[in-house]
Amino acid sequence: MIPPLMNTASRKQREIAAREELILDCAARLLGEVGYQGLSMDRVAEAVEYSKGTIYQHFDCKEDLLAGLCLRSSQDLYDLFSRAAGLDLSPRERLIAIAFAYQLFIRLHPLEFANMQTLKSATVREKTSAENRCAMQTIEAQVMNTLTQVVRDGVSSGDLTLPQGLTCEELIFCLWATQYGAASLGISGIPFADYGVPSIAGALQKFNNNLLDGLNWHPVSKEFDYAATQRYLEQQVFNAELRMLQDDAETRQRKSS
Amino acid sequence: MIPPLMNTASRKQREIAAREELILDCAARLLGEVGYQGLSMDRVAEAVEYSKGTIYQHFDCKEDLLAGLCLRSSQDLYDLFSRAAGLDLSPRERLIAIAFAYQLFIRLHPLEFANMQTLKSATVREKTSAENRCAMQTIEAQVMNTLTQVVRDGVSSGDLTLPQGLTCEELIFCLWATQYGAASLGISGIPFADYGVPSIAGALQKFNNNLLDGLNWHPVSKEFDYAATQRYLEQQVFNAELRMLQDDAETRQRKSS
DNA sequence: ACCTGAACACCGTTCAAGT
DNA sequence: ACCTGAACACCGTTCAAGT
């Protein structure tokens, strides 16, 4: 069957879309190889084997390209969140699963997370294209919605009674802030291990459990083995991802020795 | 009295120190005028009316200069923390005062806070001089110590019994992460107001109170009017700073109209 | 119509030449 | 001994010239 003539334009569009993915792939790889500082439009152009002018047909400016990377990372993060939020577990367990997924994402993609941080710094955000900004907002809204839904489930199932004046959204915002802040501080280079915090992930787990117990979110940790939930997440749900992390660590060790 | 000859070197040292302050002052002012992106060594040199070579005698590189700014901001923040921690209040109130001081600092110095975030991004941190890094670590240790001490006071006074396995340091780290994360998300441009969080500061206050109540940190909010503490902080302790904020807002409004 | 890469402006950094 | 600013390498961005 000969495709209709209309598809000629569509084919070109597909080619362009494919090249955009190629640019983003190369940029992501370069980010890992030469770091944020070393990433230049020249290098990207060289890596994709197109001229700089062509790159600029896809992205308005360097910030826009980085925003494209940020968008893909955000999508990956959202996918992990969705998996966590969709598990067949109690609302409180699912919230823990989301926190787990967040910390996992940051360990899997530390450079992308750092990039996301830089990109969100408002001054940079303004320079990105309207298209990218809009797509970003869509994902943010989806994430916020997925997270809030878990708290709402907790409330509607009767497991959680929100304290006077605190809304679902405010609670989620503060929980998010804790995870985000902990991750940011974690990659900031402040030697928290020297200050009595040997494991950030461990501190967060304990903190979360105490916080949710304090809110009297059932089942309370006295009534339920949340350590088993952690093990379930590690060994079953996110086993493949954790294995990848270990492989990476081993490869790095082999390289340095 | 003629000063001893030794002081000739000392006078020069003072001149150099004064010029370093001048450079930092100009850089801070430029940061406000042209933003992070627009801040260049050329502009700084022009503003201080010295050549670029002279700037480089004070700072190894651009990152080092920004680290100098970061150091001064950190000192300002530490001063605010110290004031809050030294108030004649109960440990729990003092912890609230510190959180208040943190959010106040970020509102007073949004650009410096953004700069601090960028500067801590590890890749940049490595390029700063050993001197600046060392001074930074000293302040960080002081901050961490001041914060932890308030929790320790709560424990030793019998107001707080830490739950099984959670240390002072871990609790402080997570509280810090929440404040830091909330501030970062606040300046990130994500429209949280549209997502049901009209006031980040308000959400944090409610969250903190619920968290500390959940930990059973006495006096619990049923037994004590913490809204009065907030008013005391606003109207007495940090009144001058809040007034400055209002004046700034009015000046900006007058400018735009 | 699409792609190229030379050209431009700007920026961080250095260092030979001045005083 | 101290300071200068021309010079260099690199980078983001543009656009006239190619195919």
XYZ file of C-alpha atoms (C1' of nucleotides) in Angstrom:
552
model
C 0.000 0.000 0.000
C 1.345 3.374 -1.015
C 0.968 5.841 1.820
C -1.071 8.953 1.024
C 0.842 12.094 -0.037
C -0.027 13.791 3.223
C 2.421 11.438 4.915
C 5.423 13.016 3.174
C 5.192 15.919 5.574
C 4.591 13.500 8.405
C 7.683 11.497 7.512
C 9.805 14.630 7.623
C 8.239 15.471 10.945
C 9.167 12.047 12.233
C 12.749 12.558 11.057
C 12.914 15.861 12.840
C 11.471 14.323 15.989
C 14.021 11.509 15.772
C 16.858 14.014 15.422
C 15.585 15.905 18.424
C 15.778 12.688 20.417
C 19.287 12.120 19.081
C 20.348 15.580 20.218
C 18.889 14.972 23.658
C 20.545 11.543 23.872
C 23.931 12.999 22.982
C 23.482 15.913 25.364
C 22.582 13.508 28.173
C 25.634 11.392 27.432
C 27.886 14.449 27.276
C 26.490 15.663 30.584
C 27.766 12.436 32.094
C 31.124 12.608 30.364
C 32.180 16.250 30.579
C 29.848 17.526 33.279
C 27.556 20.515 33.358
C 30.372 23.017 32.933
C 31.925 21.234 29.977
C 28.673 20.861 28.044
C 28.759 23.288 25.109
C 26.732 23.666 21.962
C 29.906 22.996 19.945
C 30.377 19.661 21.624
C 26.731 18.727 21.191
C 26.875 19.631 17.489
C 30.022 17.553 17.072
C 28.478 14.587 18.894
C 25.283 14.548 16.817
C 27.293 15.234 13.624
C 25.108 18.176 12.634
C 26.043 21.831 12.493
C 25.288 24.214 15.320
C 22.697 25.954 13.164
C 20.689 22.749 13.009
C 20.766 22.395 16.775
C 19.366 25.913 16.987
C 16.469 24.905 14.756
C 15.414 22.497 17.499
C 16.217 24.554 20.576
C 16.029 28.315 20.994
C 19.099 28.476 23.181
C 21.315 26.404 25.412
C 18.920 26.726 28.333
C 16.165 25.404 26.093
C 18.201 22.317 25.283
C 18.867 21.746 28.963
C 15.168 22.256 29.625
C 14.536 19.502 27.087
C 16.778 17.219 29.115
C 14.988 18.316 32.256
C 11.672 17.445 30.680
C 12.766 13.925 29.837
C 14.111 13.433 33.352
C 10.856 14.709 34.794
C 8.970 12.202 32.672
C 11.211 9.389 33.962
C 10.603 10.578 37.506
C 6.869 10.718 36.938
C 6.923 7.167 35.592
C 8.660 5.952 38.747
C 6.128 7.868 40.854
C 3.229 6.354 38.960
C 4.562 2.862 39.508
C 4.936 3.553 43.236
C 1.524 5.195 43.542
C -0.152 2.352 41.638
C 1.136 -0.458 43.857
C -1.444 -2.647 45.558
C -0.636 -1.341 49.035
C -2.195 0.799 51.735
C -2.103 4.587 51.121
C 0.594 5.072 53.755
C 2.729 2.341 52.192
C 2.250 3.885 48.780
C 3.429 7.243 50.115
C 6.537 5.537 51.443
C 6.965 3.859 48.051
C 6.885 7.269 46.365
C 9.509 8.641 48.731
C 11.578 5.540 47.983
C 11.162 6.084 44.238
C 12.276 9.698 44.590
C 15.481 8.843 46.411
C 16.065 6.016 43.935
C 15.678 8.367 40.979
C 18.221 10.747 42.441
C 20.703 7.945 42.924
C 20.055 6.668 39.388
C 20.275 10.088 37.735
C 22.345 12.407 39.945
C 23.434 14.606 37.031
C 19.912 14.955 35.721
C 18.684 15.851 39.181
C 21.386 18.525 39.488
C 20.400 19.762 36.035
C 16.749 19.920 37.073
C 17.736 21.999 40.079
C 19.727 24.472 38.013
C 17.052 24.636 35.356
C 14.330 25.508 37.820
C 16.211 28.556 39.084
C 13.675 30.967 37.558
C 16.260 33.108 35.757
C 17.025 30.162 33.510
C 13.402 29.072 33.345
C 12.471 32.360 31.673
C 14.814 31.700 28.750
C 13.279 28.343 27.839
C 10.763 28.090 25.042
C 7.057 28.429 25.787
C 6.575 24.901 24.480
C 9.032 23.373 26.933
C 7.664 25.448 29.800
C 4.147 24.310 29.037
C 5.112 20.631 28.843
C 6.973 21.055 32.107
C 3.901 22.486 33.790
C 1.816 19.572 32.574
C 4.159 17.058 34.175
C 4.391 19.080 37.375
C 0.610 19.138 37.614
C 0.498 15.367 37.001
C 3.094 14.729 39.699
C 1.320 16.984 42.171
C -1.964 15.255 41.372
C -0.559 11.742 41.763
C 1.004 12.630 45.097
C -2.041 14.409 46.467
C -4.267 11.514 45.427
C -2.391 9.153 47.749
C -3.054 11.455 50.706
C -6.690 11.799 49.640
C -6.930 8.008 49.506
C -5.603 7.909 53.047
C -8.255 10.359 54.165
C -11.164 8.732 52.319
C -10.215 5.243 53.550
C -10.331 6.551 57.101
C -6.642 5.789 57.727
C -5.800 9.467 58.109
C -7.615 12.387 59.696
C -5.940 15.613 58.669
C -5.281 17.941 61.610
C -7.214 21.196 61.823
C -6.267 23.591 59.022
C -3.738 21.423 57.196
C -4.805 20.506 53.667
C -3.771 17.509 51.542
C -1.868 19.812 49.239
C 0.036 21.516 52.035
C 0.994 18.194 53.568
C 2.208 16.874 50.221
C 4.112 20.071 49.541
C 5.975 19.788 52.853
C 6.707 16.100 52.361
C 7.984 16.867 48.875
C 10.070 19.723 50.249
C 11.655 17.375 52.784
C 12.605 14.813 50.144
C 13.788 17.461 47.703
C 15.693 19.410 50.334
C 17.357 16.285 51.680
C 18.464 15.279 48.184
C 19.743 18.787 47.448
C 21.664 18.959 50.697
C 22.925 15.462 49.994
C 24.627 16.477 46.743
C 25.712 19.859 48.157
C 28.994 18.518 49.472
C 28.276 19.393 53.101
C 29.785 16.450 54.988
C 26.673 15.470 56.920
C 28.246 12.127 57.726
C 30.694 14.073 59.895
C 27.802 15.883 61.543
C 26.086 12.775 62.819
C 23.980 11.834 59.779
C 25.656 8.740 58.322
C 22.820 7.877 55.915
C 20.471 10.474 54.486
C 18.120 7.828 53.120
C 18.029 6.176 56.525
C 17.349 9.455 58.321
C 14.517 10.214 55.896
C 12.917 6.804 56.402
C 12.900 7.186 60.168
C 11.713 10.780 59.911
C 8.867 9.890 57.569
C 7.710 7.055 59.794
C 7.726 9.268 62.861
C 5.955 12.050 61.012
C 3.186 9.802 59.729
C 2.855 8.144 63.137
C 2.592 11.627 64.641
C -0.248 12.378 62.247
C -1.789 9.100 63.421
C -1.886 7.747 59.874
C -3.023 4.123 60.181
C -1.714 1.540 60.327
C 0.726 3.130 62.795
C 4.241 1.661 62.838
C 3.505 -0.170 66.088
C 0.758 -2.059 64.286
C 2.598 -2.677 61.031
C 6.061 -3.722 59.881
C 7.128 -0.903 57.576
C 10.647 -2.290 57.414
C 9.038 -5.141 55.488
C 7.605 -2.571 53.064
C 11.106 -1.188 52.529
C 12.406 -4.692 51.859
C 9.521 -5.358 49.477
C 10.344 -2.173 47.560
C 14.042 -3.001 47.430
C 13.789 -6.667 46.563
C 10.661 -6.795 44.433
C 9.365 -3.519 43.011
C 12.573 -1.624 42.278
C 14.945 -4.575 42.218
C 16.022 -4.028 38.612
C 16.860 -0.379 39.215
C 18.840 -1.120 42.372
C 20.737 -3.824 40.515
C 21.692 -1.263 37.876
C 23.024 0.993 40.598
C 25.165 -1.793 41.996
C 26.503 -2.691 38.549
C 27.449 0.934 37.971
C 29.273 1.068 41.287
C 31.193 -2.103 40.436
C 32.146 -0.837 36.984
C 33.463 2.359 38.520
C 35.450 0.422 41.082
C 36.956 -1.826 38.418
C 37.915 1.258 36.404
C 39.711 2.964 39.269
C 41.640 -0.161 40.305
C 52.943 57.670 68.857
C 54.660 56.427 65.741
C 53.487 52.921 64.918
C 56.262 50.298 64.770
C 57.667 49.472 61.343
C 56.029 46.044 61.393
C 52.714 47.799 60.921
C 53.609 48.879 57.380
C 52.915 45.361 56.184
C 49.825 45.268 58.342
C 48.520 48.531 56.838
C 48.925 47.075 53.352
C 47.159 43.960 54.523
C 44.293 46.095 55.786
C 44.115 47.901 52.434
C 43.956 44.585 50.642
C 41.279 43.324 53.005
C 39.302 46.536 52.463
C 39.554 46.128 48.685
C 38.365 42.548 48.984
C 35.298 43.822 50.825
C 34.813 46.445 48.100
C 34.928 43.768 45.422
C 32.395 41.671 47.303
C 30.150 44.710 47.872
C 30.190 45.554 44.176
C 29.628 41.958 43.167
C 26.639 41.729 45.535
C 25.196 44.955 44.114
C 25.758 43.776 40.533
C 24.077 40.485 41.338
C 20.984 42.475 42.243
C 21.195 44.720 39.183
C 22.136 42.408 36.320
C 21.341 39.031 37.843
C 23.382 35.887 38.040
C 23.707 35.521 34.270
C 24.822 39.099 33.716
C 27.499 39.073 36.387
C 30.895 38.996 34.676
C 34.435 39.633 35.824
C 34.593 42.548 33.371
C 31.634 44.210 35.010
C 32.999 43.612 38.501
C 36.370 45.089 37.508
C 34.640 48.101 36.009
C 32.491 48.586 39.120
C 35.400 48.442 41.572
C 37.543 50.569 39.211
C 40.424 48.120 39.260
C 41.732 45.956 36.454
C 40.682 42.355 36.015
C 44.189 41.243 36.977
C 43.731 42.780 40.409
C 40.452 40.968 40.934
C 42.269 37.738 40.156
C 44.811 38.511 42.898
C 41.943 38.279 45.358
C 39.974 35.406 43.858
C 41.293 32.404 41.979
C 38.374 32.348 39.569
C 34.813 33.500 39.114
C 33.455 30.651 41.212
C 35.806 31.678 43.991
C 34.393 35.208 43.951
C 30.866 33.847 44.088
C 31.963 31.572 46.926
C 33.129 34.706 48.731
C 29.635 36.140 48.356
C 28.191 32.848 49.532
C 30.417 32.967 52.596
C 29.195 36.416 53.586
C 25.583 35.365 53.087
C 26.176 32.279 55.205
C 27.595 34.472 57.942
C 24.495 36.696 57.806
C 22.303 33.618 57.994
C 24.263 32.257 60.926
C 23.861 35.587 62.742
C 20.095 35.399 62.302
C 20.126 31.784 63.523
C 22.177 32.729 66.564
C 19.740 35.474 67.482
C 16.822 33.066 67.166
C 18.555 30.287 69.086
C 19.595 32.688 71.854
C 16.093 33.997 72.601
C 14.757 33.532 76.129
C 12.129 30.999 75.064
C 11.426 27.308 75.409
C 13.459 24.975 73.155
C 10.465 24.269 70.928
C 9.788 27.994 70.538
C 13.430 28.599 69.715
C 13.288 25.938 67.030
C 10.287 27.723 65.563
C 12.218 30.999 65.797
C 15.071 29.465 63.793
C 12.690 28.269 61.102
C 11.207 31.768 61.039
C 14.682 33.294 60.716
C 15.466 30.981 57.821
C 12.375 31.924 55.831
C 13.021 35.575 56.682
C 16.589 35.377 55.392
C 15.395 33.901 52.118
C 12.873 36.698 51.686
C 15.495 39.313 52.577
C 18.199 37.882 50.318
C 16.572 35.855 47.537
C 19.457 36.361 45.124
C 22.042 35.381 47.698
C 20.031 32.290 48.545
C 19.869 31.334 44.866
C 23.605 31.971 44.634
C 24.221 29.748 47.659
C 22.250 26.990 45.968
C 24.224 27.187 42.745
C 27.514 27.446 44.588
C 26.917 24.315 46.602
C 26.439 22.211 43.480
C 29.670 20.263 44.078
C 31.063 20.809 40.572
C 31.376 24.492 41.374
C 32.437 23.865 44.945
C 35.550 22.067 43.731
C 36.798 25.139 41.883
C 36.724 27.427 44.906
C 39.909 28.121 46.859
C 40.830 25.920 49.812
C 40.601 28.987 52.043
C 36.992 29.711 51.101
C 36.037 26.063 51.361
C 37.533 25.837 54.820
C 35.767 28.987 56.053
C 32.535 27.626 54.603
C 32.937 24.377 56.494
C 33.505 26.276 59.725
C 30.246 28.156 59.346
C 28.363 25.019 58.347
C 29.637 23.262 61.449
C 28.600 26.252 63.581
C 25.126 26.281 62.060
C 24.706 22.543 62.510
C 25.906 22.845 66.100
C 23.561 25.728 66.949
C 20.594 23.877 65.503
C 21.393 20.567 67.153
C 21.884 22.285 70.493
C 18.271 23.463 70.504
C 17.055 19.891 70.061
C 19.475 18.730 72.759
C 18.081 21.417 75.081
C 14.612 20.078 74.389
C 15.733 16.570 75.304
C 17.700 17.552 78.421
C 14.866 19.755 79.702
C 12.531 16.785 79.446
C 10.274 18.523 76.876
C 11.175 16.026 74.173
C 11.802 12.294 74.189
C 13.349 11.238 70.899
C 11.662 8.209 69.359
C 13.589 4.969 69.132
C 16.535 5.218 66.750
C 16.151 8.850 65.671
C 19.085 11.018 66.705
C 19.177 14.786 67.324
C 21.312 15.233 64.244
C 18.991 13.243 62.004
C 15.977 15.166 63.232
C 17.708 18.493 62.636
C 18.856 17.371 59.207
C 15.306 16.501 58.172
C 13.887 19.742 59.582
C 16.582 21.662 57.747
C 15.846 19.719 54.578
C 12.180 20.647 54.835
C 12.908 24.365 55.224
C 15.563 24.308 52.527
C 13.481 22.260 50.128
C 10.428 24.444 50.641
C 12.462 27.570 49.946
C 14.051 26.014 46.863
C 10.713 24.884 45.505
C 9.334 28.311 46.357
C 11.803 30.100 44.071
C 11.624 27.358 41.442
C 8.726 28.936 39.610
C 6.378 25.996 40.067
C 3.009 27.680 40.663
C 2.203 25.993 43.965
C -0.467 28.582 44.624
C -2.377 27.018 41.727
C -1.871 23.566 43.254
C -3.556 24.388 46.548
C -0.635 25.855 48.499
C -1.374 29.593 48.701
C 1.332 30.376 51.273
C 4.488 28.315 51.619
C 5.432 30.003 54.887
C 1.960 29.250 56.232
C 2.122 25.615 55.144
C 5.526 25.232 56.794
C 4.296 26.704 60.076
C 1.356 24.335 60.243
C 3.523 21.395 59.182
C 6.176 22.158 61.796
C 3.612 22.454 64.557
C 2.000 19.163 63.610
C 5.364 17.472 63.324
C 6.545 18.645 66.744
C 3.169 17.790 68.278
C 3.489 14.357 66.702
C 6.869 13.956 68.384
C 5.111 14.987 71.600
C 7.520 17.907 72.102
C 6.162 19.848 75.068
C 4.475 22.162 75.470
C 2.172 20.671 72.818
C 0.173 23.179 70.752
C -2.998 22.354 72.711
C -1.243 23.572 75.840
C 0.483 26.588 74.367
C -0.358 29.438 71.985
C 2.313 29.148 69.273
C 0.512 31.711 67.154
C 1.534 34.159 69.888
C 5.154 33.070 69.377
C 4.816 33.851 65.663
C 3.405 37.292 66.502
C 6.210 37.880 69.007
C 8.797 36.995 66.352
C 7.130 39.205 63.761
C 6.408 42.225 65.931
C 9.320 42.186 68.359
C 12.345 40.084 67.454
C 12.522 40.494 63.678
C 10.427 43.625 63.370
C 13.220 45.700 61.823
C 13.920 43.095 59.147
C 10.260 42.697 58.248
C 9.926 46.481 58.008
C 12.819 46.510 55.530
C 10.996 43.927 53.453
C 7.852 46.044 53.379
C 9.818 49.179 52.437
C 11.451 47.284 49.574
C 8.077 46.098 48.333
C 6.701 49.656 48.437
C 9.722 51.057 46.600
C 9.299 48.467 43.898
C 5.595 49.248 43.594
C 6.311 52.979 43.347
C 8.877 52.309 40.638
C 6.527 50.240 38.497
C 3.627 52.687 38.780
C 13.700 23.995 1.872
C 17.203 22.724 4.567
C 21.817 22.766 6.336
C 26.373 24.747 7.043
C 30.177 27.002 9.281
C 32.358 31.423 9.202
C 31.732 35.556 11.808
C 30.551 38.227 15.928
C 30.161 39.590 20.565
C 31.218 38.372 25.013
C 33.509 36.136 28.797
C 37.064 33.829 31.973
C 41.904 33.702 32.480
C 46.790 34.830 31.821
C 51.014 37.330 31.662
C 54.360 40.493 29.470
C 54.878 45.163 29.946
C 54.540 49.063 32.498
C 54.942 52.244 36.980
C 56.106 45.172 44.367
C 52.031 46.041 42.454
C 48.815 46.939 38.805
C 47.324 47.034 34.002
C 44.957 45.737 29.844
C 46.064 43.499 25.574
C 45.875 38.828 24.043
C 44.039 34.112 23.963
C 40.915 30.386 23.998
C 36.326 29.235 24.225
C 31.396 29.717 23.975
C 26.471 31.088 22.644
C 24.164 32.911 18.799
C 23.288 34.507 14.066
C 22.872 34.535 9.169
C 24.720 34.886 4.419
C 26.091 31.469 1.447
C 25.729 27.099 -0.192
C 23.205 22.492 -1.831
